[in-house]
Coordinates of C-alpha atoms in Angstrom, one line a residue:
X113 CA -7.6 45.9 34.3
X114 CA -7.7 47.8 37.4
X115 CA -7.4 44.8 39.9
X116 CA -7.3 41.2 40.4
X117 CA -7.9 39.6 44.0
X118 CA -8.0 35.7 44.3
X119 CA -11.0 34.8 46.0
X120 CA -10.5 31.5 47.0
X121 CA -7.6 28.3 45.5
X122 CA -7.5 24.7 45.4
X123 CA -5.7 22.0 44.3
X124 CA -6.6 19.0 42.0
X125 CA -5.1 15.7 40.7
X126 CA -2.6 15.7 38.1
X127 CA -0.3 18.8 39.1
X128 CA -3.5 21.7 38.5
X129 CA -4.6 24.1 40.9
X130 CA -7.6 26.0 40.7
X131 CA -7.7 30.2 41.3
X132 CA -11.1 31.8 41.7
X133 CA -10.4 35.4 40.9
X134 CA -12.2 38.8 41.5
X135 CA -11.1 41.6 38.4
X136 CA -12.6 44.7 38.0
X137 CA -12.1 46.5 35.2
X138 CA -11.7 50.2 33.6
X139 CA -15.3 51.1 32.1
X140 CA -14.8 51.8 28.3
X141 CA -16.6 54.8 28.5
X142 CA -16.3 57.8 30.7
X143 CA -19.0 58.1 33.3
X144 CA -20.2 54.6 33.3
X145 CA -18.3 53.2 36.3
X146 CA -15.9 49.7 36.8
X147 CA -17.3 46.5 35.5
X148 CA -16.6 43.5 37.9
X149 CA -16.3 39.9 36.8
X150 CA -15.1 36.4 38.6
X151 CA -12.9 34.3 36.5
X152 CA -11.9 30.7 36.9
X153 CA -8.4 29.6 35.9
X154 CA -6.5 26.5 36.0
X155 CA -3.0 25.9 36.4
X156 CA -0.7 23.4 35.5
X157 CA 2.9 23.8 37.5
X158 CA 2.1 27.5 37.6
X159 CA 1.0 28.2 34.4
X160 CA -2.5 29.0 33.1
X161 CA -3.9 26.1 31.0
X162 CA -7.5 26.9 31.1
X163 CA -10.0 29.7 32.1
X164 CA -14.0 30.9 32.0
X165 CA -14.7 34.5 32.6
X166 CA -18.9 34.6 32.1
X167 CA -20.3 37.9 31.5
X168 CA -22.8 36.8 34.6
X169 CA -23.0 33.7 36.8
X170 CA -20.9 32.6 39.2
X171 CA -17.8 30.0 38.4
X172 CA -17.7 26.7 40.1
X173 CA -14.8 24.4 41.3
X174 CA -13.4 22.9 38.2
X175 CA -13.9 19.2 37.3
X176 CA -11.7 16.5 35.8
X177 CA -12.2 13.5 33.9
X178 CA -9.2 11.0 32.4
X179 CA -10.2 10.0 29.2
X180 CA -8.6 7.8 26.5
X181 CA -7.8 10.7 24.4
X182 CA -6.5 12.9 27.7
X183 CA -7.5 14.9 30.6
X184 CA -11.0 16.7 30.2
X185 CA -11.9 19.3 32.2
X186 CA -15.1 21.0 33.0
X187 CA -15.4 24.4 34.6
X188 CA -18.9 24.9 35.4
X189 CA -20.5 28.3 35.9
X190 CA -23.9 28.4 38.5
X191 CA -26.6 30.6 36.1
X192 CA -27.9 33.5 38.2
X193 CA -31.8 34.3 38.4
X194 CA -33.3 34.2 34.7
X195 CA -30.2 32.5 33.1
X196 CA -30.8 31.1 30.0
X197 CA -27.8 29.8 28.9
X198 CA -25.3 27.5 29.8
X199 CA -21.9 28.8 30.3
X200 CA -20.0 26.2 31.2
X201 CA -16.5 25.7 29.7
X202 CA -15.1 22.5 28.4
X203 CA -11.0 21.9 28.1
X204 CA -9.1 19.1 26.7
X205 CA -5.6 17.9 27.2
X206 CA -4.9 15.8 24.2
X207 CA -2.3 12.7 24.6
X208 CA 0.5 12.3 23.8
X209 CA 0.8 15.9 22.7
X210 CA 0.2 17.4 26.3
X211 CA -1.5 20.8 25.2
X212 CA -4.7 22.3 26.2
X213 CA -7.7 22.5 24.0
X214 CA -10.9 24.2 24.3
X215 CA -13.6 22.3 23.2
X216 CA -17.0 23.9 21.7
X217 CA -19.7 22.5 24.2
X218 CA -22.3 23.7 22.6
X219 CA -22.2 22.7 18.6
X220 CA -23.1 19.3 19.4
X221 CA -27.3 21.2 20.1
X222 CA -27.7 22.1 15.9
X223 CA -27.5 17.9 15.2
X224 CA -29.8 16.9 18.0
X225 CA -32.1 19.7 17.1
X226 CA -32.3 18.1 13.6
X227 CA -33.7 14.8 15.5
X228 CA -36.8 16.7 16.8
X229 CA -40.3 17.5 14.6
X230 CA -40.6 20.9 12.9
X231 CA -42.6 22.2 15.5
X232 CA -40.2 21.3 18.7
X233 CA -36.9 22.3 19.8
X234 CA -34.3 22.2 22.4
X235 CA -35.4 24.4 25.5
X236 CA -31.7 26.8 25.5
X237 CA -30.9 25.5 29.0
X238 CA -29.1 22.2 29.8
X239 CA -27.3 20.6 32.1
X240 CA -23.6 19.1 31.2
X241 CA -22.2 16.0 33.1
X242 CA -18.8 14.7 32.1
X243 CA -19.6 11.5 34.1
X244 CA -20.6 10.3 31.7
X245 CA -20.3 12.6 29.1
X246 CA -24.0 13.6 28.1
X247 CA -26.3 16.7 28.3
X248 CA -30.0 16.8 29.4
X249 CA -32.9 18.9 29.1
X250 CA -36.4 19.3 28.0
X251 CA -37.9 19.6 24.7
X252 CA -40.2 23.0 24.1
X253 CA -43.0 22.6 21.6
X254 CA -44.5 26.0 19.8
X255 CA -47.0 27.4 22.1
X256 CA -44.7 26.7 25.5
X257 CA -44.4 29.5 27.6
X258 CA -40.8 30.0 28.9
X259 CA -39.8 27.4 31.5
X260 CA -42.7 25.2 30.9
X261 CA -41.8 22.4 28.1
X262 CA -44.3 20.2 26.7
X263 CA -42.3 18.0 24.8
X264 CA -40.7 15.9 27.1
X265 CA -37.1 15.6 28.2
X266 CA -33.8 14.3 26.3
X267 CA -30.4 12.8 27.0
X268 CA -27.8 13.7 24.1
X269 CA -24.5 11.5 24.2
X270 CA -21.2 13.1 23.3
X271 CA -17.9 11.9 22.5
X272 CA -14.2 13.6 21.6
X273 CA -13.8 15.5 18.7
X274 CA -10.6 17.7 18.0
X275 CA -12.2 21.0 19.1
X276 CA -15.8 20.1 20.0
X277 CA -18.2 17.7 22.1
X278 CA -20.1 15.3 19.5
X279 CA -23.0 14.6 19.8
X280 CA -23.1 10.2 19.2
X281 CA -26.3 9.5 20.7
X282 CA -29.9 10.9 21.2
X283 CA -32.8 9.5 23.5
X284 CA -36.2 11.2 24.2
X285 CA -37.9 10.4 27.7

């Protein structure tokens, strides 16, 4: 890493700040130039509990949730033009244990895409809410052209797991 500049900081509830940092990089190959990237991290007391570093997109001020089974986090990355897929990050710290998961947000998509027909599917972008904790989106039906679903929209409801977001309910609208 060449550099890191912090970009802008904040403070949350429950002892975590938030660092939006700038790091530019050393290109792998000769002749191909610095690769920049923003990074999101979360401390706790000081120390770096949870991060996203999107290859594109821009990071978002971190949310928090208190759930029975701990502190959930969320640190949501803005897609840039022609995004397709979601980026956001999903962190977990589990009670009484106090250390900091990351949870898979995405495995949850292969179960609900097993509730659809055979010729539908879940269109690949999404939008995550931990308040309550569901995803929506449209359905795509064979034919669609990109951005323009035919099949409707969904609302999948997740729970906890130990390393993942599970998928515990599934609605069409």
């Amino acid at each position: 890493m060449r550099s890191c500049t912090v970009l802008r900081r904040g403070d949350m509830p429950n002892s975590l700040s938030w660092e939006l940092q700038g790091r530019v990089y050393q290109a792998p190959r000769a002749g191909s130039g610095d690769m920049s990237f923003r990074m999101m991290v979360v401390k706790q007391r000081g120390e770096v509990v949870a991060w996203t570093e999107p290859g594109y997109g821009e990071p978002q001020r971190p949310e928090q949730l208190p759930t029975p089974r701990g502190l959930l986090l969320r640190l949501p990355v803005a897609p840039v033009t022609g995004s397709v897929t979601p980026l956001d990050e999903v962190w977990l710290r589990r009670e009484p244990l106090r250390n900091w998961v990351h949870l898979d947000a995405r495995i949850w998509r292969g179960e609900a895409q097993a509730r659809l027909g055979p010729d539908e599917a879940l269109a690949p972008t999404y939008q995550l809410e931990i308040r309550p904790l569901r995803a929506t989106g449209s359905v795509t039906r064979t034919g669609d052209r990109p951005g323009q679903a035919s099949g409707g929209t969904y609302t999948a409801w997740l729970d906890l797991g130990e390393d993942r977001l599970v998928l515990i309910g599934f609605s069409r609208n």
